[in-house]
JSON list of C-alpha atoms in Angstrom, two decimals:
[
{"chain": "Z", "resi": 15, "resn": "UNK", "atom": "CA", "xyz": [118.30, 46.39, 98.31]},
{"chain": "Z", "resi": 16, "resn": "UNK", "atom": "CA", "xyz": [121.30, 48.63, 97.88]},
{"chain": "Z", "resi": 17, "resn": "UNK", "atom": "CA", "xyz": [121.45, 52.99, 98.35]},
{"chain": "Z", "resi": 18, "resn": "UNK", "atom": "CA", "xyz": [124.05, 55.08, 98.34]},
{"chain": "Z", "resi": 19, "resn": "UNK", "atom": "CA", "xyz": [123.40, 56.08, 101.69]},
{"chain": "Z", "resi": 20, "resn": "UNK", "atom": "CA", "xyz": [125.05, 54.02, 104.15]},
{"chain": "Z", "resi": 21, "resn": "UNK", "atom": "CA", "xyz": [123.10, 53.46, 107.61]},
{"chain": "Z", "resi": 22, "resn": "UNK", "atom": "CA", "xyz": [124.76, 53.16, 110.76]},
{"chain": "Z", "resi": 23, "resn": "UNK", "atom": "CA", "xyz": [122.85, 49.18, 112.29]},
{"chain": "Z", "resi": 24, "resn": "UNK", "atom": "CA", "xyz": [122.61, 50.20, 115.72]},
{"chain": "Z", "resi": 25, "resn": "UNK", "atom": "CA", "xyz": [120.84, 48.35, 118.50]},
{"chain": "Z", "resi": 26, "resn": "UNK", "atom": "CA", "xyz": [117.40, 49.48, 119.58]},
{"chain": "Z", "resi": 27, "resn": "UNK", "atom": "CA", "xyz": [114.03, 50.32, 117.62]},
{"chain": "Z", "resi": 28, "resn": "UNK", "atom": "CA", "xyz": [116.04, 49.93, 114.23]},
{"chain": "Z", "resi": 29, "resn": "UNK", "atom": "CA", "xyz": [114.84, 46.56, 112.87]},
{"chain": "Z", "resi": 30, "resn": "UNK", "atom": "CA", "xyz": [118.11, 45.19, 110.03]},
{"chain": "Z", "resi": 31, "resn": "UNK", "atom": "CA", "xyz": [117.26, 44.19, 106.74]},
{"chain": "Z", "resi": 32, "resn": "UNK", "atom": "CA", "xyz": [114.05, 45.48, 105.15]},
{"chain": "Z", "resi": 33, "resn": "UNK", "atom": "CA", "xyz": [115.84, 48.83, 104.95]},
{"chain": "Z", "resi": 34, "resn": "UNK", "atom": "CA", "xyz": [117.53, 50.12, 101.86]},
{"chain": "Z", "resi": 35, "resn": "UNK", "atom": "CA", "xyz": [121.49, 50.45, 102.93]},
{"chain": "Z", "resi": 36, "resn": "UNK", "atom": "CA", "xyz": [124.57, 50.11, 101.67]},
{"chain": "Z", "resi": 37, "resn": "UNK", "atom": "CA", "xyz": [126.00, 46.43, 101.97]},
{"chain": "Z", "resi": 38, "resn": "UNK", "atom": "CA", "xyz": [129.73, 47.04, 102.00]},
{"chain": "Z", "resi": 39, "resn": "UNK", "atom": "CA", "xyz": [129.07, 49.13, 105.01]},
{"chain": "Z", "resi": 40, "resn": "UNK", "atom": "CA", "xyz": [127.65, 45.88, 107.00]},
{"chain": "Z", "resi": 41, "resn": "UNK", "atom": "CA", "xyz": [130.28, 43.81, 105.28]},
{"chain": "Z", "resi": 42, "resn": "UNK", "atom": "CA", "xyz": [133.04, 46.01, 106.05]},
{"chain": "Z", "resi": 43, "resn": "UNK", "atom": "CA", "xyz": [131.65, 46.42, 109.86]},
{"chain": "Z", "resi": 44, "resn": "UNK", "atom": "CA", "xyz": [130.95, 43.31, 110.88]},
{"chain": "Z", "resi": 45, "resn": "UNK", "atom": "CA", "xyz": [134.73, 41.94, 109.44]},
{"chain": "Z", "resi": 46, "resn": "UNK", "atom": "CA", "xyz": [136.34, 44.57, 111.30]},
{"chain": "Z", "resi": 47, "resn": "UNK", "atom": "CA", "xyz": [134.43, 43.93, 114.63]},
{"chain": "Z", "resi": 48, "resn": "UNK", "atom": "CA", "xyz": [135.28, 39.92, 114.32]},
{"chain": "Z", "resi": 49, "resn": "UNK", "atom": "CA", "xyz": [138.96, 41.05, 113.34]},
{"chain": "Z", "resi": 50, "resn": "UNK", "atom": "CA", "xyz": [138.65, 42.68, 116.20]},
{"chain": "Z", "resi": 51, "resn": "UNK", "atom": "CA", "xyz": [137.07, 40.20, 118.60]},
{"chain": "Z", "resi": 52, "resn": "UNK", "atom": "CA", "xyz": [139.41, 37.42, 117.27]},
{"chain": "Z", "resi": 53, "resn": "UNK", "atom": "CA", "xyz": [142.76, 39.38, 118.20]},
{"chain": "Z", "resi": 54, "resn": "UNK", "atom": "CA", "xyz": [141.10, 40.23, 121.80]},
{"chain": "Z", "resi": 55, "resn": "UNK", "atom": "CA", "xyz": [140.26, 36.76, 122.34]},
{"chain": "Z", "resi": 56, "resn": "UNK", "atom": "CA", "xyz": [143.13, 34.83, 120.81]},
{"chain": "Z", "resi": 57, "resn": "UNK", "atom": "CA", "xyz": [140.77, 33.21, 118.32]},
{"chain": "Z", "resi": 58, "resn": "UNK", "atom": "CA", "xyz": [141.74, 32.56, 114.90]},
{"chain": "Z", "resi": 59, "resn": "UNK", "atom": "CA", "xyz": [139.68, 34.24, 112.32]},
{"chain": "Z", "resi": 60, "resn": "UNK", "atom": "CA", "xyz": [140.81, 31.68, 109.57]},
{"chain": "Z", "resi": 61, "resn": "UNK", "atom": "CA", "xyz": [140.21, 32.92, 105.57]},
{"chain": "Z", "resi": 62, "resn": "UNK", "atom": "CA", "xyz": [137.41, 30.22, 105.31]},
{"chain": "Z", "resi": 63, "resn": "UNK", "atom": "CA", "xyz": [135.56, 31.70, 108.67]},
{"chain": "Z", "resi": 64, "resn": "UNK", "atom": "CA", "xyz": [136.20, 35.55, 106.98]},
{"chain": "Z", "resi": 65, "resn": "UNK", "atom": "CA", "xyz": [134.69, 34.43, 103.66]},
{"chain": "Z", "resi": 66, "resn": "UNK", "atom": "CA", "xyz": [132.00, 32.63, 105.47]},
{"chain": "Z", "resi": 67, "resn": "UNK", "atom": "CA", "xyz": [131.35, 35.94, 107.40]},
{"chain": "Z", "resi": 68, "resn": "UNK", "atom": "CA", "xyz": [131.13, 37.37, 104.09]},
{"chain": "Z", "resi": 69, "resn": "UNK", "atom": "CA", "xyz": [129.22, 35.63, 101.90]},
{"chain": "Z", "resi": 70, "resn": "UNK", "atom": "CA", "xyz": [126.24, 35.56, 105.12]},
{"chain": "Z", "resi": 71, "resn": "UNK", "atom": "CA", "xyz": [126.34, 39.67, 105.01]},
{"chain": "Z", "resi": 72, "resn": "UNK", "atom": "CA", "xyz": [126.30, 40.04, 100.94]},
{"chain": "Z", "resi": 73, "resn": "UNK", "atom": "CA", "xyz": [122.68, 40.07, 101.62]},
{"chain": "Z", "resi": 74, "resn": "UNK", "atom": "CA", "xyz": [119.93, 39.91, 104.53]},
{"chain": "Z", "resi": 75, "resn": "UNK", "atom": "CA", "xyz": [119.02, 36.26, 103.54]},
{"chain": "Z", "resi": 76, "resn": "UNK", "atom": "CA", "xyz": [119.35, 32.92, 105.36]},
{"chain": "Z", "resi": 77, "resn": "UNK", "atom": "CA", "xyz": [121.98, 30.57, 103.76]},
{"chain": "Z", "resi": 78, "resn": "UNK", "atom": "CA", "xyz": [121.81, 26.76, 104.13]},
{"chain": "Z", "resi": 79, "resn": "UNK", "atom": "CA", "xyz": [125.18, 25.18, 104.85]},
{"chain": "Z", "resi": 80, "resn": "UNK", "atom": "CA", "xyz": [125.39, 23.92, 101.74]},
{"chain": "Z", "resi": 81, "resn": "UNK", "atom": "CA", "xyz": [124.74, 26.80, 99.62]},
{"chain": "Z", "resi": 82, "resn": "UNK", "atom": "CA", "xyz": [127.33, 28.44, 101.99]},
{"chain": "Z", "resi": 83, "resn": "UNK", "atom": "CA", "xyz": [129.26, 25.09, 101.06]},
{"chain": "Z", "resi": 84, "resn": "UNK", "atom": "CA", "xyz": [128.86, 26.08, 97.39]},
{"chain": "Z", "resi": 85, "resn": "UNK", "atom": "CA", "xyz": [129.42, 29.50, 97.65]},
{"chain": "Z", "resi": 86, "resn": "UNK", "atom": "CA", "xyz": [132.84, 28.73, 99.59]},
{"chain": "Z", "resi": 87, "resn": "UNK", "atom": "CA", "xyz": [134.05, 26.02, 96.61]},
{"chain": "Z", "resi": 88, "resn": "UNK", "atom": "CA", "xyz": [133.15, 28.66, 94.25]},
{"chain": "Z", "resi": 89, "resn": "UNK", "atom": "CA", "xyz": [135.62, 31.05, 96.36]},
{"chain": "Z", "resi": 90, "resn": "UNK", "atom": "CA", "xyz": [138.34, 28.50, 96.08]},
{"chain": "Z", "resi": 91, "resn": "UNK", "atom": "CA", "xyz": [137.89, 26.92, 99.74]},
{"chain": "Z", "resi": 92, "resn": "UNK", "atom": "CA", "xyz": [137.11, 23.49, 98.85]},
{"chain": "Z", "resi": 93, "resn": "UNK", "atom": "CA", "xyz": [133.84, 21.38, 98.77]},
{"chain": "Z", "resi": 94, "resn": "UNK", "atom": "CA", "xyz": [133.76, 19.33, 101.88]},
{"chain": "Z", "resi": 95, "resn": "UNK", "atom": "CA", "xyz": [130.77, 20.05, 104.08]},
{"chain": "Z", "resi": 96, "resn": "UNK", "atom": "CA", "xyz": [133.31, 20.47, 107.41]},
{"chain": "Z", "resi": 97, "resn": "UNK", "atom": "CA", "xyz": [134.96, 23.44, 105.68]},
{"chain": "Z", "resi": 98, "resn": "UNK", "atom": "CA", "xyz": [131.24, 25.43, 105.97]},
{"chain": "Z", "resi": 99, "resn": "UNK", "atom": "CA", "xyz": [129.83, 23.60, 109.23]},
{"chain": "Z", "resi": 100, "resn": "UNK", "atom": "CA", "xyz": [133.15, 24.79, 111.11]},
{"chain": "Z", "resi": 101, "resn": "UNK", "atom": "CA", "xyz": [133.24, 28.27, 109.81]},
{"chain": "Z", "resi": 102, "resn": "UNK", "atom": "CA", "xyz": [129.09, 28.22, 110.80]},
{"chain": "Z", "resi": 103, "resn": "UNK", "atom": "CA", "xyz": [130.01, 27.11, 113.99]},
{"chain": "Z", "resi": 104, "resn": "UNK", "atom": "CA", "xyz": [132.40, 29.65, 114.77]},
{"chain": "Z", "resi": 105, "resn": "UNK", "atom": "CA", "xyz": [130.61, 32.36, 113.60]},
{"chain": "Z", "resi": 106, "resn": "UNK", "atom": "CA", "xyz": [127.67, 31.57, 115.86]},
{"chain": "Z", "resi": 107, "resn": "UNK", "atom": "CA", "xyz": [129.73, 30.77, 118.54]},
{"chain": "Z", "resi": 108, "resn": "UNK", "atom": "CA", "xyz": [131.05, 34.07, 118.90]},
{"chain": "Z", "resi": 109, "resn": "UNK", "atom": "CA", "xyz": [128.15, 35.92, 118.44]},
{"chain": "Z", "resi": 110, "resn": "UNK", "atom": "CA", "xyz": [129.00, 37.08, 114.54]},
{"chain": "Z", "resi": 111, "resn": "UNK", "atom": "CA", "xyz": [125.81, 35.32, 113.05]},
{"chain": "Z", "resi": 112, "resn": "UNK", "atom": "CA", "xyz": [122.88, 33.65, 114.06]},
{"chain": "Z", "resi": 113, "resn": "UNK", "atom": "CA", "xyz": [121.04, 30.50, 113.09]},
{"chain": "Z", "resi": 114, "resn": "UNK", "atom": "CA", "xyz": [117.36, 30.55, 111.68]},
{"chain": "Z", "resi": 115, "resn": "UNK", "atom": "CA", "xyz": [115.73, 27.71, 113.30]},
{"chain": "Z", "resi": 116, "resn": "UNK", "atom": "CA", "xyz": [113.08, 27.59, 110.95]},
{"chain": "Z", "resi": 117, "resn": "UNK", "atom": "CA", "xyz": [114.63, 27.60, 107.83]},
{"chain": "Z", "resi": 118, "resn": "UNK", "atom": "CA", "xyz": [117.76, 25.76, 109.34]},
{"chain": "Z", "resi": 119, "resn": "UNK", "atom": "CA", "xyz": [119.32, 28.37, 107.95]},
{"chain": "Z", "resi": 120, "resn": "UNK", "atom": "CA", "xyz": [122.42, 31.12, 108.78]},
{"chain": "Z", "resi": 121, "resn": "UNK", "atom": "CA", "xyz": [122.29, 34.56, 108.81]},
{"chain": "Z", "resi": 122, "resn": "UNK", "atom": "CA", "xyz": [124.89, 37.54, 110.07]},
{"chain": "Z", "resi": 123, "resn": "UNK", "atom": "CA", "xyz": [124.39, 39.56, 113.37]},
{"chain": "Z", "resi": 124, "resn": "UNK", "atom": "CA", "xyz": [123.12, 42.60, 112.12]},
{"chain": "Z", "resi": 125, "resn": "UNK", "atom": "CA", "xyz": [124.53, 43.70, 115.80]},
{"chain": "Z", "resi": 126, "resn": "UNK", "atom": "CA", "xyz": [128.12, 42.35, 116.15]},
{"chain": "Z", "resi": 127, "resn": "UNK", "atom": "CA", "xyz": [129.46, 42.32, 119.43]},
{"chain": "Z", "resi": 128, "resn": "UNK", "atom": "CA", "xyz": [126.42, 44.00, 121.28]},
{"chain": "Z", "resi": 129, "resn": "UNK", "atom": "CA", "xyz": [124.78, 41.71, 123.61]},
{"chain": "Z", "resi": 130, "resn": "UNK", "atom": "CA", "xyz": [121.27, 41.24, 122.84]},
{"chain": "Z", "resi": 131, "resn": "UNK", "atom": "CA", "xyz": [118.46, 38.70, 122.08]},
{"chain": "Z", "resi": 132, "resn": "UNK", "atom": "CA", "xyz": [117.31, 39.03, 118.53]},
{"chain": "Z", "resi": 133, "resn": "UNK", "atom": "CA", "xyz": [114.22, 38.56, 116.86]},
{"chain": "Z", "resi": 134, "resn": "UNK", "atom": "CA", "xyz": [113.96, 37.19, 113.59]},
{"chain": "Z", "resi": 135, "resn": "UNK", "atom": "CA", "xyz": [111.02, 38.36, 110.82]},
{"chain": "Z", "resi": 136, "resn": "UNK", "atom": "CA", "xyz": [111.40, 36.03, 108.04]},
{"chain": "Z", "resi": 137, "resn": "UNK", "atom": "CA", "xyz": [109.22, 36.75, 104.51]},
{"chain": "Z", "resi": 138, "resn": "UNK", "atom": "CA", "xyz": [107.56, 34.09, 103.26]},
{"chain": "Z", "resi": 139, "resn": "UNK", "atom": "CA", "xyz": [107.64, 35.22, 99.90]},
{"chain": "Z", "resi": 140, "resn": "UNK", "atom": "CA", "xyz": [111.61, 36.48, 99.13]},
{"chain": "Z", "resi": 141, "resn": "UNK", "atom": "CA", "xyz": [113.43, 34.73, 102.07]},
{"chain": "Z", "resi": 142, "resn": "UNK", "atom": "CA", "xyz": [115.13, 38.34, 103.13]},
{"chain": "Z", "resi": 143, "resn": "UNK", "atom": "CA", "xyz": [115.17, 37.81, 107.51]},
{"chain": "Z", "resi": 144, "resn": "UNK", "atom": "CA", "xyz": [115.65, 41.28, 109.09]},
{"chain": "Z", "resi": 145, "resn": "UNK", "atom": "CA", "xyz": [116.79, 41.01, 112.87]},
{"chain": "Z", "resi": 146, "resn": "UNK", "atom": "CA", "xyz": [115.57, 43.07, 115.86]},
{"chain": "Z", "resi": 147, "resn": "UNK", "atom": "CA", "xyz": [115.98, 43.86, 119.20]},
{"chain": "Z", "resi": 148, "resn": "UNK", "atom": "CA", "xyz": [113.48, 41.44, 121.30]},
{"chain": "Z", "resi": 149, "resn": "UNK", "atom": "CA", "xyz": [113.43, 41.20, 124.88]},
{"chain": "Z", "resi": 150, "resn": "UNK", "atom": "CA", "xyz": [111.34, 38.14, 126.13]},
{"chain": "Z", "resi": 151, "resn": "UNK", "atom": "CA", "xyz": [112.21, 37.64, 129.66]},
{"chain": "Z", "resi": 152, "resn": "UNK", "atom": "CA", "xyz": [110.38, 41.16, 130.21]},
{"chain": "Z", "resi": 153, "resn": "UNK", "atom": "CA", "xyz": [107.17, 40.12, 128.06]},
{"chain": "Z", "resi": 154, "resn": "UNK", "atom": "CA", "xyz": [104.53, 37.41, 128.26]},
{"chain": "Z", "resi": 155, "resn": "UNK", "atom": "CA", "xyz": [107.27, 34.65, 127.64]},
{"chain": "Z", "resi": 156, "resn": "UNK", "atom": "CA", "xyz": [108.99, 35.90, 130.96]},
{"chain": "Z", "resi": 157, "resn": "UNK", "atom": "CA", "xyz": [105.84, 36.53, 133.13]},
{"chain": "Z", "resi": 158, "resn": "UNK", "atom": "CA", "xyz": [104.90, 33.12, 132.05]},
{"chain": "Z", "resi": 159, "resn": "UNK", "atom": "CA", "xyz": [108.36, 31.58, 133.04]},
{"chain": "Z", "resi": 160, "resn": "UNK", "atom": "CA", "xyz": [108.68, 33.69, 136.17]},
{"chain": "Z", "resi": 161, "resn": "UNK", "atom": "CA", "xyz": [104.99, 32.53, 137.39]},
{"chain": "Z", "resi": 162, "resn": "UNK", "atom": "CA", "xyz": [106.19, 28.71, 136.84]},
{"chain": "Z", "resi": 163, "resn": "UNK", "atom": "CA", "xyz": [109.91, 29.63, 138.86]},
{"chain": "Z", "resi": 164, "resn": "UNK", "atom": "CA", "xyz": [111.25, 29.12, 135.34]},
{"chain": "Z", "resi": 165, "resn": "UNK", "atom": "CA", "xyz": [114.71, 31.11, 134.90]},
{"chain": "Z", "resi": 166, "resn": "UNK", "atom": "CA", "xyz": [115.42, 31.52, 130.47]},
{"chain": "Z", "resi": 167, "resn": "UNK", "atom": "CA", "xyz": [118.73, 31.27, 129.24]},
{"chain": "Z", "resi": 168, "resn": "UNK", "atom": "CA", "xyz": [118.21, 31.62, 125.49]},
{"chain": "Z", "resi": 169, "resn": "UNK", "atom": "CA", "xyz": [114.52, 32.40, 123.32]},
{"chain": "Z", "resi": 170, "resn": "UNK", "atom": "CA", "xyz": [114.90, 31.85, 119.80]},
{"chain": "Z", "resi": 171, "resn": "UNK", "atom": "CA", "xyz": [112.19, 34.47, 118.19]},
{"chain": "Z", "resi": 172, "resn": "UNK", "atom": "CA", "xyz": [111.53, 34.27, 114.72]},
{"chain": "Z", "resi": 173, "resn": "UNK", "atom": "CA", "xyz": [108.37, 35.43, 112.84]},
{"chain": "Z", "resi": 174, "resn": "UNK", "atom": "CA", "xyz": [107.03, 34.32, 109.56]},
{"chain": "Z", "resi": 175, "resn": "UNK", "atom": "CA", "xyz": [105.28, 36.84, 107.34]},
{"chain": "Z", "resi": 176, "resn": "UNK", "atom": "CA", "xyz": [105.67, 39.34, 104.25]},
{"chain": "Z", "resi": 177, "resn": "UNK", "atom": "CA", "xyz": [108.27, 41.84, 104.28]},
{"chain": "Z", "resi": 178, "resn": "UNK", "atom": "CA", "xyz": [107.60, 46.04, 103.15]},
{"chain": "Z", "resi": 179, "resn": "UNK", "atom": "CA", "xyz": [108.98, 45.23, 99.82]},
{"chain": "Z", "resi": 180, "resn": "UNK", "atom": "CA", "xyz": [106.46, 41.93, 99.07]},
{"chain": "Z", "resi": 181, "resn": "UNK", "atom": "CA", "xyz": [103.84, 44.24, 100.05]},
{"chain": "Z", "resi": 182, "resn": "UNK", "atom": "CA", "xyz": [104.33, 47.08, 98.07]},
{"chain": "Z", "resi": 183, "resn": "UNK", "atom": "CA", "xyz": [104.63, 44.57, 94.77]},
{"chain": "Z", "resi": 184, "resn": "UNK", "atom": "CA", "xyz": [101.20, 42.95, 95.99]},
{"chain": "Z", "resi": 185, "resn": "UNK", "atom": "CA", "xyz": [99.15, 44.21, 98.13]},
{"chain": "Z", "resi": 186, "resn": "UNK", "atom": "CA", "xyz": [96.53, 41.76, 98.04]}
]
């Protein structure tokens, strides 16, 4: 899912991840926005949180903590479960990747640092997620919750089906 053509993930109608881009342009990004965020903040942004970062935005897949685990020992960062369920933590914590509910599963912002509520269309068929922009408070979801005096503070959105490039290799 690589081109020579980078593309700039921007917030809005863009939805990250089905798209042919350039992944060291979303790796090198994202880094430098949570290198970024880290020295504004105070936070340490630790080698095994960096890697971590990494390893989630080689590719716009979900990764299990342990295949993160196994990707990490394979790095050189050790094999105990803490070392990827800390780094996880972190990077969710400060907005630099998401969890997949579904698939109890991790995946990098394709937005870092922008606030925003993402939406999550998962393939059934090749595991790639691509995240969009989703704003439920202003849809159904929030006429719903307004209607029953309901205030949301956090939709998780995430949509199970078969992604452009599962389509075009079988179209039935």
């Amino acid at each position: 899912m690589t081109s020579a053509v980078p593309q700039k993930n921007t917030i809005g109608s863009e939805t990250v991840g089905f798209k042919n881009h350039d992944h060291s342009h979303c790796i090198n990004e994202a880094v430098a926005a949570a290198e970024t965020h880290c020295a504004e903040k105070g936070l340490r942004f630790t080698p095994a949180r960096r890697k971590s970062l990494e390893i989630l935005l080689q590719e716009h897949r979900a990764l299990g903590a342990y295949e993160m685990l196994d990707r990490l020992r394979d790095a050189g960062f050790g094999s105990q479960p803490p070392v990827a369920y800390r780094a996880l933590e972190f990077l969710v914590a400060n907005g630099f990747a998401h969890k997949i509910e579904q698939l109890n599963a991790f995946i990098a912002c394709a937005h870092p640092g922008a606030n925003h509520t993402p939406a999550f269309m998962i393939c059934r068929l090749c595991q790639s997620v691509a995240e969009a922009k989703s704003t439920p408070a202003r849809g159904s979801l929030g006429d719903a919750a307004r209607a029953a005096g309901f205030q949301i503070e956090r939709t998780v959105v995430e949509a199970e089906g078969i992604c452009p490039s599962c389509v075009e290799k079988d179209p039935a």
